[in-house]
Structures are given as C-alpha cells and as structure tokens.
Coordinates of C-alpha atoms and ligand atoms in Angstrom, one line a residue:
M433 CA 24.5 202.1 7.4
V434 CA 27.7 204.0 7.0
A435 CA 28.8 206.9 9.1
P436 CA 29.9 209.9 7.0
V437 CA 32.1 211.6 9.5
T438 CA 35.6 211.5 10.8
L439 CA 35.8 212.2 14.5
C440 CA 38.8 213.1 16.5
L441 CA 38.2 212.7 20.2
E442 CA 40.9 214.5 22.1
L443 CA 40.0 214.5 25.7
L444 CA 41.8 214.1 29.0
G445 CA 44.6 212.1 27.6
I446 CA 42.2 209.4 26.6
A447 CA 44.2 209.6 23.4
C448 CA 43.2 211.0 20.1
L449 CA 41.3 208.4 18.2
L450 CA 40.5 208.6 14.6
A451 CA 37.4 206.6 13.7
T452 CA 37.0 206.7 10.0
A453 CA 33.5 207.0 9.0
T454 CA 33.5 204.2 6.5
S455 CA 34.5 201.7 9.2
R456 CA 31.5 202.4 11.4
E457 CA 27.9 201.3 11.2
V458 CA 25.3 203.8 12.3
N459 CA 24.5 201.8 15.4
Q460 CA 28.0 201.9 16.7
F461 CA 29.6 204.4 19.0
P462 CA 32.9 206.0 18.0
E463 CA 35.9 204.5 19.6
G464 CA 36.8 206.2 22.9
F465 CA 33.2 207.4 23.3
L466 CA 32.4 207.9 27.1
L467 CA 29.4 206.0 28.2
G468 CA 28.3 206.1 31.8
A469 CA 25.7 207.3 34.3
A470 CA 24.9 210.4 36.4
T471 CA 23.8 211.5 39.8
A472 CA 23.8 214.7 42.0
S473 CA 24.9 215.2 45.6
Y474 CA 21.6 216.3 47.2
Q475 CA 19.7 213.7 45.4
I476 CA 21.7 210.7 46.6
E477 CA 24.2 211.5 49.4
G478 CA 22.2 211.9 52.6
G479 CA 24.5 212.6 55.5
W480 CA 23.0 216.1 55.4
N481 CA 24.6 217.2 58.7
E482 CA 27.3 214.6 59.2
D483 CA 31.1 215.2 59.7
G484 CA 30.9 218.9 59.6
K485 CA 28.7 219.4 56.5
G486 CA 26.9 222.7 56.4
E487 CA 23.3 223.3 55.6
S488 CA 22.3 223.7 52.0
I489 CA 19.4 225.7 50.6
W490 CA 17.6 222.4 49.8
D491 CA 18.2 221.1 53.4
H492 CA 16.9 224.4 54.7
M493 CA 13.8 224.7 52.4
L494 CA 12.6 221.1 52.8
H495 CA 13.1 221.2 56.6
E496 CA 11.3 224.6 56.9
H497 CA 8.7 223.8 54.3
P498 CA 8.1 220.1 53.9
E499 CA 4.9 221.0 52.0
Y500 CA 7.1 222.2 49.2
G501 CA 8.3 218.7 48.7
N502 CA 6.4 215.4 48.3
N503 CA 5.0 213.6 51.3
G504 CA 7.7 214.9 53.6
D505 CA 10.5 213.5 51.4
N506 CA 13.9 215.2 51.7
G507 CA 17.6 214.5 51.1
D508 CA 18.5 213.9 54.8
V509 CA 19.3 210.2 54.0
A510 CA 18.3 209.8 50.3
C511 CA 20.3 206.9 48.9
D512 CA 22.8 207.2 51.7
S513 CA 25.6 207.4 49.2
Y514 CA 27.7 209.3 51.7
H515 CA 28.1 205.8 53.3
K516 CA 27.4 203.6 50.4
Y517 CA 29.5 205.1 47.6
A518 CA 31.5 201.9 47.2
E519 CA 28.2 200.2 46.2
D520 CA 27.6 202.9 43.7
V521 CA 31.0 202.3 42.2
Q522 CA 30.3 198.6 42.1
A523 CA 27.0 199.3 40.3
L524 CA 28.9 201.5 37.8
K525 CA 31.4 198.8 37.3
D526 CA 28.7 196.2 36.6
L527 CA 27.2 198.6 34.2
G528 CA 30.5 198.8 32.3
A529 CA 30.5 202.6 32.8
K530 CA 33.6 204.5 31.6
V531 CA 32.5 207.7 33.2
Y532 CA 30.6 208.7 36.3
R533 CA 29.0 212.1 36.5
F534 CA 28.4 213.2 40.1
S535 CA 28.3 216.5 41.9
I536 CA 30.2 217.9 44.8
S537 CA 28.2 219.4 47.6
W538 CA 29.6 222.8 48.2
P539 CA 28.5 222.9 51.9
R540 CA 30.2 219.5 52.5
I541 CA 33.5 221.1 51.5
L542 CA 32.9 224.6 52.8
P543 CA 30.1 224.5 55.4
N544 CA 29.8 228.3 55.4
G545 CA 30.4 228.7 51.7
D546 CA 33.6 230.5 52.4
L547 CA 37.2 229.5 53.2
D548 CA 36.9 230.2 56.9
V549 CA 36.2 226.5 57.4
I550 CA 37.5 223.8 55.0
N551 CA 35.9 220.6 56.0
Q552 CA 38.5 217.8 55.7
P553 CA 36.0 214.9 56.1
G554 CA 34.1 216.3 53.1
I555 CA 37.3 216.4 51.1
D556 CA 38.1 212.9 52.2
Y557 CA 34.8 211.6 51.1
Y558 CA 35.2 212.8 47.5
N559 CA 38.8 211.7 47.5
N560 CA 37.7 208.2 48.4
L561 CA 35.0 208.2 45.7
I562 CA 37.4 209.5 43.0
N563 CA 40.1 207.1 43.9
L564 CA 37.8 204.1 43.9
L565 CA 36.4 205.2 40.5
L566 CA 39.9 205.4 39.1
E567 CA 40.9 202.1 40.5
N568 CA 37.9 200.7 38.5
D569 CA 38.8 202.6 35.3
I570 CA 35.9 204.9 35.6
Q571 CA 36.6 208.6 34.8
P572 CA 35.0 211.1 37.2
L573 CA 33.1 213.9 35.5
V574 CA 32.5 216.4 38.3
T575 CA 29.7 219.0 38.5
M576 CA 30.8 221.7 40.9
F577 CA 27.3 223.0 41.5
H578 CA 24.1 220.9 41.3
W579 CA 21.8 223.3 43.2
D580 CA 22.8 222.7 46.8
L581 CA 24.1 226.2 47.7
P582 CA 25.4 226.7 51.2
Q583 CA 22.5 228.3 53.2
A584 CA 25.1 230.7 54.7
L585 CA 25.4 232.2 51.2
Q586 CA 21.6 232.5 50.9
Y587 CA 21.6 234.6 54.0
I588 CA 23.5 237.2 52.0
G589 CA 21.1 236.9 49.1
G590 CA 22.3 233.9 47.1
W591 CA 23.0 234.1 43.4
P592 CA 21.4 237.5 42.7
N593 CA 24.2 238.9 44.8
P594 CA 27.2 239.5 42.4
I595 CA 29.7 238.7 45.2
L596 CA 28.6 235.0 44.9
A597 CA 30.8 234.8 41.8
D598 CA 33.9 235.5 44.0
Y599 CA 32.8 232.8 46.6
F600 CA 32.3 230.3 43.8
L601 CA 35.7 231.1 42.4
E602 CA 37.3 230.3 45.8
Y603 CA 35.3 227.1 46.1
A604 CA 36.4 226.1 42.6
R605 CA 40.0 226.7 43.6
V606 CA 39.6 224.3 46.6
L607 CA 38.3 221.7 44.2
F608 CA 41.1 222.1 41.7
D609 CA 43.7 222.0 44.4
N610 CA 42.3 218.9 46.1
F611 CA 40.9 216.9 43.2
G612 CA 42.3 218.4 39.9
D613 CA 45.3 216.0 39.8
R614 CA 42.7 213.2 39.1
V615 CA 39.6 214.9 37.9
K616 CA 40.0 215.8 34.2
L617 CA 36.4 216.7 33.3
W618 CA 34.6 219.5 35.1
T619 CA 31.3 221.2 34.6
T620 CA 30.8 224.3 36.7
F621 CA 27.0 224.5 36.8
N622 CA 24.1 222.1 36.2
E623 CA 21.1 223.7 34.4
P624 CA 21.2 227.3 35.5
I625 CA 17.8 227.8 33.9
S626 CA 16.4 225.4 36.5
F627 CA 18.0 226.6 39.7
T628 CA 17.8 230.3 39.0
R629 CA 14.0 229.7 39.1
G630 CA 14.6 229.5 42.9
Y631 CA 14.5 233.3 42.8
A632 CA 11.4 233.5 40.7
G633 CA 8.7 232.2 43.0
S634 CA 7.9 230.2 46.1
G635 CA 7.2 226.5 46.6
G636 CA 9.4 225.1 43.8
Q637 CA 13.1 225.4 43.5
A638 CA 15.1 226.3 46.5
P639 CA 15.6 228.9 47.9
S640 CA 12.0 229.8 47.0
Q641 CA 12.4 233.5 46.7
N642 CA 9.6 235.6 45.2
A643 CA 11.4 237.8 42.8
S644 CA 10.1 236.7 39.5
G645 CA 11.5 238.3 36.4
I646 CA 14.1 240.1 38.4
G647 CA 15.9 237.7 40.8
D648 CA 16.1 235.0 38.2
Y649 CA 17.9 237.3 35.7
L650 CA 20.2 238.7 38.4
A651 CA 21.1 235.1 39.5
S652 CA 21.8 234.1 35.9
H653 CA 24.0 237.1 35.5
T654 CA 26.1 236.1 38.5
V655 CA 26.2 232.5 37.4
I656 CA 27.5 233.3 33.9
R657 CA 30.2 235.5 35.4
A658 CA 31.1 232.9 38.0
H659 CA 31.4 230.2 35.3
A660 CA 33.7 232.3 33.2
M661 CA 35.8 233.3 36.2
V662 CA 36.4 229.7 37.0
Y663 CA 37.2 228.8 33.4
R664 CA 39.8 231.6 33.3
L665 CA 41.2 230.5 36.7
Y666 CA 41.7 227.0 35.3
N667 CA 43.4 228.4 32.2
E668 CA 45.7 230.6 34.1
Q669 CA 46.6 228.4 37.1
Y670 CA 45.8 224.8 36.5
R671 CA 45.5 223.8 32.9
S672 CA 49.2 223.4 32.2
T673 CA 49.7 221.0 35.1
Q674 CA 46.3 219.3 35.4
N675 CA 45.4 219.2 31.7
G676 CA 41.7 218.7 32.1
R677 CA 38.6 220.2 30.5
V678 CA 36.1 222.6 31.9
G679 CA 32.5 223.1 30.6
I680 CA 29.0 223.9 31.7
T681 CA 25.8 221.8 31.6
L682 CA 22.8 223.5 30.0
S683 CA 19.5 222.0 29.2
T684 CA 16.8 222.2 26.7
N685 CA 13.9 220.2 25.3
W686 CA 13.3 220.1 21.6
Y687 CA 10.6 222.6 20.9
E688 CA 8.4 221.6 18.0
P689 CA 6.4 224.5 16.5
L690 CA 2.7 224.0 16.6
D691 CA 2.4 225.1 13.0
D692 CA 4.7 226.7 10.4
R693 CA 3.3 230.2 10.6
E694 CA 6.0 232.8 11.0
E695 CA 4.9 233.9 14.4
T696 CA 5.0 230.3 15.6
L697 CA 8.5 229.9 14.3
A698 CA 9.5 233.1 16.0
A699 CA 8.1 231.8 19.3
Q700 CA 10.1 228.6 18.8
E701 CA 13.2 230.7 18.4
R702 CA 12.4 232.8 21.5
M703 CA 11.8 229.7 23.6
F704 CA 15.2 228.4 22.7
Q705 CA 16.9 231.7 23.4
F706 CA 15.2 232.3 26.7
E707 CA 15.9 228.8 28.0
F708 CA 19.3 228.0 26.4
G709 CA 20.7 231.0 24.5
L710 CA 20.5 233.0 27.8
Y711 CA 23.6 231.1 28.9
A712 CA 24.9 229.6 25.6
N713 CA 25.1 232.8 23.7
P714 CA 27.3 234.6 26.2
I715 CA 29.5 231.6 26.9
L716 CA 29.7 230.0 23.4
V717 CA 28.9 232.7 20.9
D718 CA 29.8 236.3 21.6
G719 CA 30.0 237.1 25.3
D720 CA 26.6 238.7 25.5
Y721 CA 22.9 237.8 25.8
P722 CA 20.9 236.9 22.7
A723 CA 19.6 240.0 21.0
V724 CA 16.0 238.9 21.2
V725 CA 16.2 238.4 25.0
R726 CA 17.9 241.8 25.4
E727 CA 15.3 243.5 23.4
R728 CA 12.2 242.0 25.0
V729 CA 13.3 242.3 28.6
D730 CA 14.5 245.9 28.0
N731 CA 11.2 246.8 26.3
N732 CA 9.1 245.2 29.0
S733 CA 11.1 246.8 31.7
R734 CA 10.6 250.2 30.1
A735 CA 6.9 249.6 29.7
E736 CA 6.7 248.8 33.4
G737 CA 8.1 252.2 34.2
R738 CA 11.4 250.9 35.5
P739 CA 14.5 253.1 35.3
R740 CA 16.7 250.1 34.3
S741 CA 16.3 246.8 32.5
R742 CA 15.5 243.8 34.7
L743 CA 18.2 242.0 32.7
P744 CA 21.6 243.4 33.7
S745 CA 24.5 244.1 31.3
F746 CA 28.0 242.8 31.1
T747 CA 30.9 245.2 30.9
E748 CA 33.1 245.0 27.8
E749 CA 35.8 243.3 29.9
E750 CA 33.3 240.8 31.2
K751 CA 32.2 240.0 27.7
R752 CA 35.7 239.2 26.7
M753 CA 36.1 237.0 29.8
I754 CA 32.9 235.1 29.1
N755 CA 33.2 234.7 25.4
G756 CA 34.5 231.2 24.6
S757 CA 34.8 230.1 28.2
A758 CA 34.1 226.4 27.7
D759 CA 36.0 223.4 26.4
F760 CA 32.8 221.4 25.9
L761 CA 29.1 221.7 26.2
G762 CA 27.3 219.5 28.8
F763 CA 23.8 218.9 27.5
N764 CA 20.7 217.7 29.3
S765 CA 17.7 216.8 27.3
Y766 CA 14.8 214.5 28.0
T767 CA 11.8 215.3 25.9
T768 CA 10.0 217.4 23.2
M769 CA 7.3 220.0 23.8
T770 CA 5.0 221.9 21.4
V771 CA 5.6 225.6 21.3
F772 CA 3.6 228.6 20.0
S773 CA 3.3 232.3 20.5
R774 CA 1.3 233.5 23.5
E775 CA 1.6 236.2 26.2
H776 CA 1.4 234.4 29.4
G777 CA 2.8 234.3 32.9
I778 CA 2.7 236.9 35.7
S779 CA 4.2 240.3 35.2
P780 CA 7.1 240.5 35.4
S781 CA 8.4 237.0 34.6
M782 CA 10.7 235.2 32.2
D783 CA 7.6 233.5 30.8
R784 CA 6.0 236.8 30.0
D785 CA 9.2 238.2 28.5
S786 CA 9.5 235.2 26.3
G787 CA 6.0 235.4 24.8
A788 CA 6.3 231.7 24.0
F789 CA 4.2 229.0 25.4
R790 CA 5.2 225.3 25.6
M791 CA 3.3 222.2 26.5
P792 CA 4.0 218.5 26.5
N793 CA 2.3 216.6 23.7
Y794 CA 0.4 213.8 25.4
T795 CA -0.3 211.9 22.2
Y796 CA 3.2 210.5 22.9
P797 CA 3.9 207.8 25.5
T798 CA 3.9 209.4 29.0
S799 CA 6.0 208.8 32.1
S800 CA 5.7 209.4 35.8
A801 CA 7.0 212.9 35.4
I802 CA 4.3 215.2 34.1
W803 CA 6.6 217.1 31.7
L804 CA 8.2 214.0 30.2
T805 CA 6.8 212.3 27.1
V806 CA 8.7 209.9 25.0
V807 CA 9.6 211.5 21.6
P808 CA 12.9 210.0 20.4
W809 CA 13.1 211.9 17.1
G810 CA 13.2 215.1 19.1
F811 CA 16.5 214.1 20.6
R812 CA 18.2 213.9 17.2
R813 CA 16.7 217.3 16.3
V814 CA 17.8 219.1 19.4
L815 CA 21.3 217.7 19.1
D816 CA 21.4 218.8 15.5
W817 CA 20.1 222.2 16.5
A818 CA 22.7 222.6 19.3
S819 CA 25.6 221.6 17.1
T820 CA 24.5 223.9 14.3
R821 CA 24.0 226.9 16.6
Y822 CA 27.0 226.3 18.8
P823 CA 29.6 224.6 16.5
N824 CA 33.1 224.0 17.7
Y825 CA 32.1 222.7 21.1
P826 CA 32.1 218.9 21.6
I827 CA 28.9 217.8 23.4
I828 CA 28.7 215.5 26.4
V829 CA 25.1 214.5 27.0
T830 CA 25.2 214.8 30.7
E831 CA 21.6 213.8 31.3
N832 CA 18.9 211.9 29.5
G833 CA 16.5 209.3 30.9
Y834 CA 13.0 208.1 31.7
A835 CA 10.8 208.4 34.8
D836 CA 8.5 205.6 36.0
Y837 CA 7.1 204.3 39.3
G838 CA 9.8 201.9 40.2
D839 CA 9.2 198.6 38.4
L840 CA 12.3 196.3 38.4
D841 CA 11.2 195.0 35.0
D842 CA 11.3 198.5 33.5
Q843 CA 10.5 197.8 29.9
E844 CA 9.4 201.4 29.2
R845 CA 12.8 202.6 30.3
I846 CA 14.5 200.1 28.1
S847 CA 12.5 201.2 25.2
Y848 CA 13.3 204.9 25.9
Y849 CA 17.0 204.3 26.1
G850 CA 17.0 202.1 23.0
Q851 CA 15.2 204.7 21.0
Y852 CA 16.9 207.8 22.3
L853 CA 20.4 206.3 22.0
A854 CA 19.5 205.3 18.4
E855 CA 18.5 208.8 17.6
M856 CA 21.7 210.1 19.2
L857 CA 23.8 207.7 17.1
K858 CA 22.0 209.0 14.0
A859 CA 22.9 212.5 15.0
I860 CA 26.5 211.4 15.5
N861 CA 27.0 209.1 12.6
E862 CA 24.7 210.5 10.0
D863 CA 24.5 214.2 10.8
G864 CA 28.1 214.6 12.0
V865 CA 27.2 216.0 15.5
N866 CA 30.3 215.9 17.7
V867 CA 28.9 214.1 20.8
I868 CA 31.8 212.5 22.8
G869 CA 30.0 211.2 25.8
Y870 CA 26.7 210.2 27.4
T871 CA 25.8 209.7 31.1
A872 CA 22.3 208.3 31.7
W873 CA 20.1 209.9 34.3
S874 CA 20.2 208.2 36.6
L875 CA 22.4 205.5 38.1
L876 CA 20.0 205.3 41.1
D877 CA 16.4 206.0 42.0
N878 CA 16.9 209.2 44.0
L879 CA 15.2 212.3 45.4
E880 CA 13.6 214.0 42.4
W881 CA 13.6 217.4 44.2
N882 CA 10.0 218.6 44.9
S883 CA 8.6 215.3 43.6
G884 CA 10.5 213.4 46.2
F885 CA 11.0 209.7 45.8
S886 CA 7.8 209.2 43.9
V887 CA 9.4 209.8 40.5
K888 CA 12.0 207.2 39.7
F889 CA 14.8 207.7 37.1
G890 CA 17.2 205.0 38.3
I891 CA 18.5 202.1 36.4
Y892 CA 19.2 200.7 39.9
H893 CA 16.3 200.4 42.3
V894 CA 16.9 201.7 45.8
D895 CA 14.8 200.4 48.7
F896 CA 14.0 203.6 50.6
N897 CA 12.1 201.6 53.2
S898 CA 15.2 199.8 54.3
T899 CA 17.9 201.4 56.4
E900 CA 20.3 199.6 54.1
R901 CA 19.0 201.5 51.1
T902 CA 19.6 198.3 49.1
R903 CA 20.5 198.7 45.5
T904 CA 19.0 196.3 42.9
P905 CA 19.7 196.4 39.2
K906 CA 16.6 196.9 37.1
A907 CA 16.2 195.3 33.6
S908 CA 17.4 198.5 32.1
A909 CA 20.7 198.2 33.9
S910 CA 21.6 195.0 32.1
F911 CA 20.2 196.4 28.8
L912 CA 22.5 199.4 29.1
A913 CA 25.4 197.2 30.2
G914 CA 25.0 195.3 26.9
I915 CA 25.1 198.5 24.9
Y916 CA 28.1 199.8 26.9
R917 CA 29.9 196.5 26.4
N918 CA 29.3 196.2 22.7
M919 CA 29.6 200.0 22.1
S920 CA 26.5 199.6 19.9
V921 CA 22.7 199.8 20.1
P922 CA 20.7 196.8 18.9
E923 CA 19.6 197.3 15.3
E924 CA 15.9 196.9 16.0
Y925 CA 15.9 200.4 17.5
F926 CA 16.8 201.8 14.1
Q927 CA 13.8 200.4 12.2
Ligands
LIG2448 C1 17.5 217.7 35.6 C2 18.4 217.8 36.8 O1 19.7 218.1 36.6 C3 18.3 216.5 37.7 O2 18.7 216.9 39.0 C4 16.9 216.0 37.7 O3 16.7 214.9 38.6 C5 16.6 215.5 36.3 N1 16.8 216.6 35.3 C6 15.2 214.9 36.1 O4 14.3 215.8 36.3

C-alpha cells in the first residue's frame, strides 16, 4: 500500500509540506491535511432575532409557512449555538479537529442586508467564536453565505436581482475588514445549485418563489458574478496583507449511468454539467457556462417563443473576471445516484432543460434522508472526476456525512465514515487527487432545512427537548477522533 504521489500543501501559512509518496501508506492522510467538522448558521445558531439580528429568508418562510417545514420545526433556537458556541468549540477540541467550517449569518452582521446598520453584537459573536477556535488551534473555514439571505434583500427580489452582487460585495468587505486578520480560509457560497432552487418553486427552499427555469438561472447568474467580484476584491485589497484563500463550495453526487449506451452517457454528462458545471465551468474553466447548458436552454427558450434565452449571458469583461476566480474548490458530496436520459419536469425548468433523470439506487444501504444511500465507491469516482475536469484546484471536502434517526450508538454512521474516508484516501494516495482537507457534516444534529430535526447528521447528539440543548458525543465522534488523532483510517475499511 504505497502512495504514488508527491503532495505539496501550501495553505494559510500552515507551511509547505512535502509528503513523499513512498513514505505513506494508502490509509494515511498526508501531513498537514486538515480534518474537521462543519455546520451552518441557520441550522445551529438560533437567536433568530436577538441582539439586533435581522430576519432571514428562512426565518421568514418557516414563520409564515410552517407547513413548508417539518412538524413546525424552525431555526428560532436550533442548537442554540448563539449562546453555546463555547461548547461547540469544546466538542471540536475533543474531536481533535484542526478546522471548523461554519457560516456567518448575513442578517446577524447586516440586519437589512446593507451597510446602513452594522450590528456590532453580531460581529462580537463571530469574533468570540473565531478567537476561541484559534486559542484551541482550530482553523476557521468560513462560509459567507449558507442560504440565510436577509429578508430585506428578498423584498427587492433576492438573487435574481443583479444588484445583489453589489450588496454581497459590501457584506464581504465587512467580513474581510473584521475577521480577515484571523480567517485564512473563505468560501463565498455554499451549494448555489441548492439555494437557487428557492426561485424555482414553492414549498421547498426559501424564499419559495415560483419562477422555475427562469428565476433559478437568474439567481445563479448573480451568484457567479458576486462570487467573482468578492474574489477580485480580496486579490486587490486584502490578499497582500491577510494572505488567505478564497474558494466556493459546489456540490454533486456521483452519477452512475444506467447502462453504457451513448445516450445514457450523454445524459450523465448533462447531469454533471447542469448541477456542477453551471458554476464550475465559469469559475474554474473558461469564464462561461458549459456549451451543453447554453445550447439546451437557448434552444428550449426559442421553442417556447421567448425573445431571449432564460439563461443570461456574461459580458466579455465579466468572463475575464469570473475565469479562475478561486484558490480552491470546496466540494460537498454524499451519495451516488443512477442517471439516464429522459424528458421530465415542468416546462420551463432546469430538470426539463437537462433532459437527464436521476434516482437513488435503493439496493444500497439507506439512511433517514430519502436521497442518501451509502455507496462508498462513488465518492472516489466523483473525486477523480472533479480533479480530472477541474485540475489545478486543490479540493477541500467541505461536506460529507450520513443521516440517521439519532441513535447514540450510531454504527451505520461509523461504517459510512470508515468506508467513505477510505475511498477518499484511495483517491488521494492512489489516484493522485489533490484533496487537502475534509470537514464532516455535521458536528451537531441540527435543523435539516425542510426536514426539520427529524433527519440527524450530527456526530454529537443535541437534546432538542431540553432548554440546555445538551450535546452528547455519539459513538461516531470517538471513531472520527481516533482517525483524526492517528491521521489514518483503520485498515479494515480498505478490504
Ligand atoms: C447540504 C447543505 O449544505 C447542508 O446545509 C445540509 O444540511 C446537508 N447538505 C445535508 O443535507
């Protein structure tokens, strides 16, 4: 079991480490590899209207429409991390985490989304969290936007309104000014493909706007521009003094073709391009949308009798700004689905434009999330795929994890992590994929969006019936702690 690659990790002054391949077994992580855990503001913080925080689109939607959630669950209190962040840091410390991925709630910093009010208690909260992490030798990896848009900005249309890019730029500036001296790893957006669905139908993602096949593309367009503007801002005004790294987190499953017919393989390609390439191609490849996406949305728009494509276009100047606007790729992946060619979905919709259909393969072990089956080999394939398609960008796996019903003795989660981490290590050590970090989803049981507290991803149990929101480590927490301590995955997971 010998690793055939030489890796140079040059990140945030963690030093440049040369791990020569020959010295490392396949079950070992490269030296300097960042292992940790992840959360997101709305899913854990609570304190939804405390100390000057503004309303977010998720606060708004689940208050107005509790039926869009589960059983009346919402993020009003969640894990109460707004008050209990020190316990979260202790949990990370016990885990042996070197990195904590969390997100900043935009309306906690800017209650109206704009600079008219800068909420000092919100800034204090994240300063306290960041300082405590650093005191415990845990690097913050900060997501600027994990779906909780200030409702004030939804009143002007939200992400489909191009001006949101300017608002996001100013918000990012506040973050760099206040936290950039200590935060060296940033991702702008978490999973744009997920939150832009909030403009493609009602009852699911906030803000639940019915503009399928139009609003989702417009939102994505603004988000890509906003991301690039923030990246350029960092280059021009902060990089030389703060010396951090700025990336974006995109998500995809592995899509296994149903058969090896040409049309099925073409559908597999379309699925990847509509879900991942939509963002990765402009940002990491050439500044523009994938050709297959451009062509299909343009053609469908024409056939629908529209005078313009539902997919907007970037100007040449925007393409130059967008192209190459990332220092690393944040990568979320959980499962594998089967894909084949099929016209489906309402018209217009991204589904219909893609002409590709996906479904979970329930012959694999299931979880408490309907979309998540346990297919470890797919994780290696999707990492290989991403690093082949988008070379030159180090990958941080910003999310990966398993959903159950909350058992403290969570053997299925242990098995998931053991197997998925083994596949990731094969990708790193045998296939030469440049993965430099991994944050397990999630540190805590938390609000799984519309599924509420019923779907549990935590390695720490949270007692949502107690006002204390007591945290208790599950068996998987000590399993991962062993891996993090030894920087290796037990050999049995490689058999
Ligand atoms: C994706 C999202 O980023 C996160 O918020 C969510 O809880 C997990 N995946 C699990 O569904």
